[in-house]
Coordinates of C-alpha atoms and ligand atoms in Angstrom, one line a residue:
A1 CA -24.3 -23.5 -14.9
E2 CA -21.9 -26.3 -15.4
P3 CA -22.1 -29.2 -12.9
R4 CA -19.6 -28.8 -10.1
P5 CA -16.7 -31.3 -10.3
I6 CA -16.8 -33.7 -7.3
A7 CA -13.1 -34.7 -7.0
M8 CA -11.3 -32.9 -9.8
V9 CA -7.6 -33.9 -9.6
T10 CA -5.1 -32.1 -11.8
T11 CA -1.4 -32.5 -11.8
L12 CA 0.8 -29.5 -12.5
N13 CA 4.5 -29.1 -13.1
G14 CA 6.7 -27.8 -10.3
Y15 CA 8.1 -24.6 -12.0
A16 CA 5.8 -21.8 -12.8
C17 CA 7.6 -21.4 -16.2
Q18 CA 6.3 -24.9 -17.1
R19 CA 2.7 -23.9 -16.5
R20 CA 0.2 -21.7 -18.3
T21 CA -1.2 -19.1 -15.9
P22 CA -4.0 -17.0 -17.4
L23 CA -4.9 -13.6 -15.9
Q24 CA -8.5 -14.7 -15.0
H25 CA -8.4 -17.9 -12.9
H26 CA -10.8 -19.9 -10.7
N27 CA -9.3 -19.5 -7.2
A28 CA -9.1 -15.8 -6.4
V29 CA -10.6 -16.2 -2.9
L30 CA -7.7 -18.6 -2.0
T31 CA -4.9 -16.8 -3.9
D32 CA -5.9 -13.4 -2.4
A33 CA -5.6 -14.9 1.0
L34 CA -2.2 -16.4 0.3
L35 CA -1.0 -13.2 -1.3
V36 CA -1.8 -11.3 1.9
L37 CA 0.4 -13.9 3.8
A38 CA 3.1 -13.4 1.2
E39 CA 2.9 -9.6 1.9
K40 CA 2.9 -10.1 5.6
A41 CA 6.0 -12.3 5.3
E42 CA 7.7 -9.7 3.1
F43 CA 6.9 -6.9 5.6
S44 CA 8.7 -8.9 8.4
E45 CA 11.4 -9.9 5.9
N46 CA 11.0 -13.6 6.4
E47 CA 11.3 -16.5 3.9
G48 CA 7.6 -17.2 3.9
R49 CA 7.1 -14.8 1.0
S50 CA 8.2 -16.9 -1.9
V51 CA 6.6 -20.0 -0.3
A52 CA 3.2 -18.3 -0.3
L53 CA 3.7 -16.8 -3.7
R54 CA 4.5 -20.2 -5.2
A55 CA 1.5 -21.8 -3.6
A56 CA -0.8 -19.0 -4.9
S57 CA 0.7 -19.4 -8.3
V58 CA -0.1 -23.1 -8.5
L59 CA -3.8 -22.3 -7.7
K60 CA -3.8 -19.6 -10.4
A61 CA -2.9 -22.3 -12.9
L62 CA -5.7 -24.7 -12.0
P63 CA -8.4 -25.1 -14.6
H64 CA -11.1 -25.4 -11.9
T65 CA -12.2 -24.1 -8.6
V66 CA -10.8 -25.9 -5.5
I67 CA -13.8 -27.0 -3.5
N68 CA -12.3 -29.6 -1.2
M69 CA -8.9 -30.7 0.0
E70 CA -8.9 -33.7 -2.4
N71 CA -8.6 -31.2 -5.2
L72 CA -5.1 -30.4 -4.0
Q73 CA -3.8 -34.0 -4.5
G74 CA -0.8 -34.1 -6.9
L75 CA -0.2 -30.3 -6.8
P76 CA 3.3 -29.0 -6.2
C77 CA 4.4 -26.2 -3.9
L78 CA 1.5 -26.5 -1.4
G79 CA 3.2 -26.8 2.0
E80 CA 1.7 -27.5 5.4
H81 CA 1.0 -23.8 6.1
S82 CA -0.7 -23.1 2.8
Q83 CA -2.8 -26.2 3.1
R84 CA -3.9 -25.2 6.6
V85 CA -5.0 -21.7 5.3
I86 CA -6.8 -23.3 2.3
K87 CA -8.6 -25.8 4.5
E88 CA -9.8 -23.1 6.9
I89 CA -11.1 -21.0 4.0
L90 CA -12.9 -24.0 2.5
E91 CA -14.5 -24.8 5.8
D92 CA -15.2 -21.3 7.4
G93 CA -15.1 -19.0 4.4
K94 CA -12.1 -17.2 5.8
S95 CA -8.7 -17.6 7.4
R96 CA -8.1 -16.2 10.9
E97 CA -4.4 -15.6 10.2
V98 CA -5.3 -13.6 7.1
E99 CA -8.0 -11.6 8.8
A100 CA -5.6 -10.9 11.7
A101 CA -2.9 -9.7 9.3
L102 CA -5.3 -7.4 7.4
H103 CA -6.5 -5.8 10.6
S104 CA -3.1 -5.4 12.2
E105 CA -1.6 -2.0 12.6
Q106 CA 1.7 -3.2 11.4
Y107 CA 0.3 -4.7 8.1
Q108 CA -1.7 -1.6 7.4
A109 CA 1.1 0.8 8.2
M110 CA 3.7 -1.2 6.2
K111 CA 1.3 -1.3 3.3
A112 CA 0.8 2.4 3.4
L113 CA 4.5 3.2 3.9
T114 CA 5.8 0.8 1.2
G115 CA 3.2 2.3 -1.1
I116 CA 5.4 5.4 -1.2
F117 CA 7.5 5.3 -4.4
G118 CA 11.1 5.0 -3.3
V119 CA 10.4 3.4 0.1
G120 CA 11.3 -0.3 0.5
V121 CA 10.5 -2.7 3.4
K122 CA 13.7 -1.7 5.4
T123 CA 12.9 2.0 5.5
A124 CA 9.2 1.4 6.1
D125 CA 10.0 -0.9 9.0
R126 CA 12.3 1.6 10.5
W127 CA 9.7 4.3 10.3
F128 CA 7.0 2.0 11.7
R129 CA 9.2 1.3 14.7
E130 CA 9.6 5.1 15.1
G131 CA 5.8 5.4 15.3
L132 CA 5.0 6.5 11.7
R133 CA 1.9 5.0 10.2
H134 CA 1.0 6.9 7.1
P135 CA 2.7 9.0 4.4
S136 CA 1.3 12.1 6.0
D137 CA 3.2 11.2 9.2
V138 CA 6.4 10.9 7.2
A139 CA 5.8 14.3 5.6
S140 CA 5.4 16.0 9.0
S141 CA 8.1 14.0 10.8
G142 CA 11.0 16.1 9.5
H143 CA 12.9 13.1 8.2
R144 CA 15.3 13.8 5.4
L145 CA 13.9 12.2 2.3
N146 CA 15.7 11.6 -1.0
H147 CA 14.4 13.0 -4.2
T148 CA 12.6 9.7 -5.1
Q149 CA 10.8 9.6 -1.8
Q150 CA 9.9 13.3 -2.0
A151 CA 8.3 12.6 -5.4
G152 CA 6.6 9.5 -3.9
I153 CA 5.0 11.5 -1.1
Q154 CA 4.0 14.4 -3.4
H155 CA 2.3 12.1 -5.9
Y156 CA 1.2 9.4 -3.4
D157 CA -2.5 9.4 -4.3
D158 CA -2.0 9.3 -8.1
L159 CA 0.7 6.7 -7.9
N160 CA -1.5 4.4 -5.8
M161 CA -4.3 4.7 -8.3
P162 CA -4.2 1.9 -11.0
V163 CA -2.9 3.0 -14.4
T164 CA -5.4 2.0 -17.1
K165 CA -4.5 0.5 -20.5
A166 CA -5.9 3.7 -22.2
E167 CA -3.5 5.7 -20.0
A168 CA -0.6 3.4 -20.9
D169 CA -1.4 3.8 -24.6
A170 CA -1.5 7.6 -24.2
I171 CA 1.9 7.5 -22.5
G172 CA 3.1 5.1 -25.3
Q173 CA 2.2 7.8 -27.9
I174 CA 4.2 10.4 -26.1
V175 CA 7.3 8.1 -25.6
K176 CA 7.1 7.1 -29.3
E177 CA 7.1 10.7 -30.4
A178 CA 10.0 11.5 -28.1
V179 CA 12.0 8.5 -29.3
Q180 CA 11.4 9.0 -33.0
A181 CA 12.3 12.7 -32.6
V182 CA 15.7 12.0 -31.2
L183 CA 16.5 8.7 -33.0
P184 CA 14.5 8.0 -36.2
G185 CA 14.0 4.2 -36.8
A186 CA 14.0 3.4 -33.1
E187 CA 11.3 1.1 -31.9
I188 CA 9.3 1.1 -28.6
I189 CA 7.5 -1.8 -27.2
L190 CA 5.0 -1.9 -24.3
T191 CA 6.0 -4.6 -21.9
G192 CA 5.4 -5.6 -18.2
G193 CA 1.9 -6.4 -17.0
F194 CA 0.1 -4.7 -20.0
R195 CA 1.9 -7.1 -22.4
R196 CA 0.5 -10.0 -20.3
G197 CA -3.0 -8.6 -20.9
K198 CA -3.6 -6.9 -17.6
P199 CA -6.2 -4.2 -17.8
T200 CA -4.4 -2.0 -15.3
G201 CA -1.0 -1.7 -13.7
H202 CA 1.0 0.1 -11.1
D203 CA 3.3 1.6 -13.8
V204 CA 3.9 1.4 -17.5
D205 CA 7.0 -0.4 -18.8
F206 CA 8.6 0.2 -22.2
L207 CA 11.6 -1.3 -24.0
I208 CA 13.4 0.9 -26.6
T209 CA 15.7 -0.5 -29.2
H210 CA 17.1 0.2 -32.7
P211 CA 17.6 -2.5 -35.4
E212 CA 21.1 -1.1 -36.1
E213 CA 23.2 -2.2 -33.1
G214 CA 25.0 0.7 -31.4
K215 CA 22.6 3.4 -32.6
E216 CA 20.7 3.1 -29.3
E217 CA 23.8 4.1 -27.2
G218 CA 23.2 7.2 -25.2
L219 CA 19.6 7.5 -26.3
M220 CA 18.1 7.8 -22.8
P221 CA 19.4 11.3 -21.9
K222 CA 18.2 12.6 -25.2
V223 CA 14.7 11.2 -24.7
V224 CA 14.6 12.5 -21.2
S225 CA 15.7 16.0 -22.4
W226 CA 13.0 16.0 -25.0
L227 CA 10.3 15.1 -22.4
E228 CA 11.6 17.5 -19.8
A229 CA 11.6 20.4 -22.3
R230 CA 7.9 19.8 -22.8
G231 CA 7.1 19.6 -19.1
L232 CA 6.1 16.0 -19.3
L233 CA 8.3 14.6 -16.5
L234 CA 7.6 15.2 -12.8
Y235 CA 10.6 13.0 -11.8
Q236 CA 13.2 10.9 -13.4
K237 CA 16.3 9.0 -12.5
T238 CA 18.4 7.7 -15.3
N239 CA 21.0 4.9 -15.0
R240 CA 23.5 4.4 -17.7
N241 CA 24.3 1.0 -19.2
S242 CA 26.9 -0.8 -17.1
Y243 CA 26.6 -4.2 -18.6
L244 CA 30.0 -4.4 -20.4
E245 CA 32.0 -3.1 -17.3
A246 CA 30.3 -5.7 -15.1
T247 CA 31.0 -8.5 -17.6
E248 CA 34.6 -7.5 -18.5
G249 CA 37.3 -9.9 -17.3
S250 CA 34.8 -12.6 -16.2
A251 CA 33.6 -15.5 -18.3
R252 CA 30.4 -15.6 -16.5
P253 CA 27.6 -13.0 -16.6
P254 CA 27.5 -10.9 -13.4
N255 CA 24.1 -11.6 -11.7
N256 CA 20.5 -11.2 -12.3
M257 CA 20.3 -7.4 -11.8
D258 CA 20.0 -6.0 -15.2
R259 CA 22.3 -3.2 -16.3
F260 CA 20.6 -1.6 -19.2
E261 CA 20.5 2.2 -19.8
R262 CA 17.2 3.0 -18.2
S263 CA 15.0 5.6 -16.5
F264 CA 12.6 5.3 -13.7
S265 CA 10.3 8.2 -14.1
I266 CA 7.0 9.8 -13.2
F267 CA 5.1 11.3 -16.2
R268 CA 2.6 14.1 -16.1
L269 CA -0.2 12.7 -18.2
D270 CA -2.7 15.4 -19.2
M271 CA -6.3 14.3 -18.9
P272 CA -8.2 16.9 -21.0
G273 CA -11.7 17.5 -19.8
A274 CA -11.4 15.0 -17.0
G275 CA -12.4 17.5 -14.4
P276 CA -12.4 17.0 -10.6
E277 CA -14.8 14.1 -10.6
R278 CA -12.0 11.7 -11.7
H279 CA -10.6 12.3 -8.2
P280 CA -13.4 11.8 -5.8
Q281 CA -11.3 13.5 -3.1
A282 CA -10.7 16.5 -5.3
A283 CA -14.1 18.0 -4.9
L284 CA -13.8 17.6 -1.1
L285 CA -10.3 19.2 -1.2
E286 CA -11.7 22.0 -3.2
Q287 CA -14.3 22.7 -0.6
A288 CA -11.8 22.5 2.2
Q289 CA -9.3 24.8 0.8
D290 CA -9.5 28.3 -0.5
D291 CA -6.5 27.7 -2.6
S292 CA -7.6 25.6 -5.5
S293 CA -4.1 24.2 -6.2
V294 CA -3.4 20.9 -4.6
G295 CA 0.0 19.4 -5.0
G296 CA 0.5 21.3 -8.2
R297 CA -2.8 20.1 -9.6
R298 CA -5.6 22.6 -10.3
V299 CA -9.0 21.3 -9.5
G300 CA -12.4 22.5 -10.5
E301 CA -11.3 23.4 -14.1
S302 CA -11.9 21.7 -17.4
W303 CA -8.5 20.1 -17.4
D304 CA -6.6 17.9 -15.1
W305 CA -3.6 15.7 -15.0
K306 CA -2.3 12.5 -13.4
A307 CA 1.1 11.4 -12.2
V308 CA 2.0 8.0 -13.7
R309 CA 5.0 5.8 -13.0
V310 CA 6.9 4.9 -16.2
D311 CA 9.9 2.6 -16.6
L312 CA 11.9 3.1 -19.8
V313 CA 14.7 0.7 -20.8
V314 CA 17.0 0.9 -23.7
T315 CA 18.4 -2.3 -25.1
P316 CA 20.9 -3.2 -27.8
F317 CA 19.1 -5.1 -30.6
S318 CA 21.1 -8.3 -29.9
Q319 CA 19.8 -8.5 -26.4
F320 CA 16.3 -7.4 -27.2
A321 CA 14.7 -10.9 -26.9
F322 CA 16.2 -11.4 -23.5
A323 CA 15.1 -8.0 -22.3
L324 CA 11.6 -8.6 -23.6
L325 CA 11.4 -11.9 -21.8
G326 CA 12.9 -10.4 -18.7
W327 CA 10.6 -7.3 -18.5
T328 CA 7.4 -9.0 -19.4
G329 CA 7.1 -10.7 -16.1
S330 CA 5.3 -11.7 -14.0
Q331 CA 8.0 -11.3 -11.3
L332 CA 7.4 -14.9 -10.2
F333 CA 7.5 -16.2 -13.7
E334 CA 10.9 -14.5 -14.2
R335 CA 12.3 -15.9 -10.9
E336 CA 11.1 -19.4 -11.9
L337 CA 12.6 -19.1 -15.3
R338 CA 16.0 -18.3 -13.8
R339 CA 15.6 -21.1 -11.2
W340 CA 14.7 -23.6 -13.9
A341 CA 17.7 -22.4 -16.0
G342 CA 20.2 -22.8 -13.1
Q343 CA 18.9 -25.9 -11.4
E344 CA 17.7 -28.0 -14.4
K345 CA 19.8 -26.8 -17.3
H346 CA 23.1 -25.5 -15.8
M347 CA 22.4 -22.2 -17.5
S348 CA 22.3 -18.7 -16.3
L349 CA 19.5 -16.4 -17.6
S350 CA 19.4 -12.6 -17.3
S351 CA 17.6 -9.8 -19.2
H352 CA 20.8 -9.5 -21.3
A353 CA 21.8 -13.1 -22.2
L354 CA 21.7 -16.8 -21.6
Y355 CA 24.9 -18.5 -20.6
D356 CA 25.4 -22.2 -20.9
S357 CA 27.8 -23.3 -18.2
K358 CA 28.4 -26.8 -19.7
Q359 CA 29.3 -25.5 -23.2
K360 CA 30.9 -22.4 -21.6
R361 CA 29.3 -20.1 -24.1
Y362 CA 26.4 -17.6 -24.6
L363 CA 23.4 -18.8 -26.5
R364 CA 22.0 -16.3 -28.9
A365 CA 18.3 -15.6 -29.5
S366 CA 16.4 -13.2 -31.7
C367 CA 13.0 -13.9 -30.2
E368 CA 11.4 -15.2 -27.0
E369 CA 10.5 -18.6 -28.7
E370 CA 14.2 -19.3 -29.2
I371 CA 15.0 -18.7 -25.5
F372 CA 12.3 -21.1 -24.4
A373 CA 13.7 -23.6 -26.9
H374 CA 17.3 -23.2 -25.5
L375 CA 15.8 -23.8 -22.0
G376 CA 14.0 -26.9 -23.1
L377 CA 10.7 -25.3 -22.2
E378 CA 7.4 -25.2 -24.1
F379 CA 6.8 -21.7 -25.3
I380 CA 4.4 -19.8 -23.0
P381 CA 2.8 -16.7 -24.5
P382 CA 2.8 -13.5 -22.5
C383 CA -0.9 -13.7 -21.5
E384 CA -0.2 -17.0 -19.9
R385 CA 2.8 -15.8 -17.8
N386 CA 0.6 -14.4 -15.0
A387 CA 2.2 -16.6 -12.4
Ligands
LIG1 P1 2.4 -3.9 -12.7 O1 1.2 -4.0 -13.6 O2 1.9 -3.8 -11.2 O3 3.3 -2.9 -13.1 P2 4.3 -5.7 -13.7 O4 4.3 -7.2 -13.9 O5 4.4 -4.8 -14.9 O6 3.1 -5.3 -12.8 P3 6.8 -4.4 -12.8 O7 7.3 -4.2 -11.4 O8 6.5 -3.2 -13.6 O9 5.5 -5.4 -12.7 O10 7.9 -5.3 -13.5 C1 7.8 -5.9 -14.8 C2 8.9 -6.8 -15.0 O11 10.1 -6.1 -15.2 C3 9.1 -7.7 -13.8 O12 8.7 -9.0 -14.1 C4 10.6 -7.7 -13.5 O13 11.1 -9.0 -13.9 C5 11.1 -6.7 -14.4 N1 11.8 -5.6 -13.6 C6 11.2 -4.7 -12.8 N2 12.1 -4.0 -12.2 C7 13.3 -4.4 -12.6 C8 14.6 -4.0 -12.4 N3 14.9 -3.0 -11.5 N4 15.6 -4.7 -13.0 C9 15.3 -5.7 -13.8 N5 14.1 -6.1 -14.1 C10 13.1 -5.5 -13.5
LIG2 MN1 4.7 -2.7 -14.7
LIG3 MN1 8.0 -1.5 -13.9

């Protein structure tokens, strides 16, 4: 083993988009704790969330393990609260505030309820205050649920099971077949967490484009029909592209919400030969129920399937680099890029474009490297954007 550093002092830049943040880092004990506090703040809708996220992100970028408070000297984004939590963990092995959060009924219920696809913090909080604690309470409460939430409840277990890279690749093959059937020459690119090298994700994100600008228009409904005709979609909601309408008549781009033609969906991924052992609970369910059909899935046979969340986004070729940068994440890295652009460069970055407020013009880019260059940032490859 390497000798432990005694007083390792590292300086890091203040914006996450100026730092390299690998997937595997040296401070998981501390970042896990801070991420719980970020979640707790999110559940009670207070400002603490981004503060804790930024603090955790700084520790993720450190090339060594923090072993004492001196190690924190010169680091940005570590406020009084974060330092107190870190100190407690270094001294006692755990933070009382984090333990209390993890054990609180509110945290556990909010975690379970926001884990339902289609349920945000506001809805979960309202349900919590009405006494609901778990998705099964929601199902039996008689609340009117929208289609997204119905799908979210129906596929709750599957959607809360991590999606593996192998499953993402299998979905990629299906999407590729669909896209090429309805628009030959179109390209699909795996983005989101998997592009950053994550071994699992909560969903699978794809960008779809065509090198001939304009050919991609109206592509999504055709792809969706192709998939639906083959029974591959359990749920989908398609939004059309509203970018031009939003931009029309104003010199400045609208805001950071992106407006691509896109589809938030749930795929039905066949798992040939997987059997019930893939779902530990399936065997139990089978024993408990005479009916061997659970939520549409048949257990105890030689085939099985899994519900997987998939985001499909269609982008015009001229906006592809911006869309790729915007959909690769991490979410904090993206937020920091836009903060950097606005505060340090008087520019406005979205998943569609980069606008320079001083020159009063859009800056073009055909790859991510050009966007970093426009922003005066060193290029950070996707696997080091795990901020
Ligand atoms: P996970 O592995 O858990 O899916 P992820 O990094 O892929 O992690 P996503 O929520 O899938 O997380 O989002 C990927 C990226 O896509 C985010 O960084 C975010 O910037 C972008 N994104 C997600 N949803 C939207 C949206 N509705 N509009 C615009 N951009 C979005
Ligand atoms: Mn994702
Ligand atoms: Mn996504």
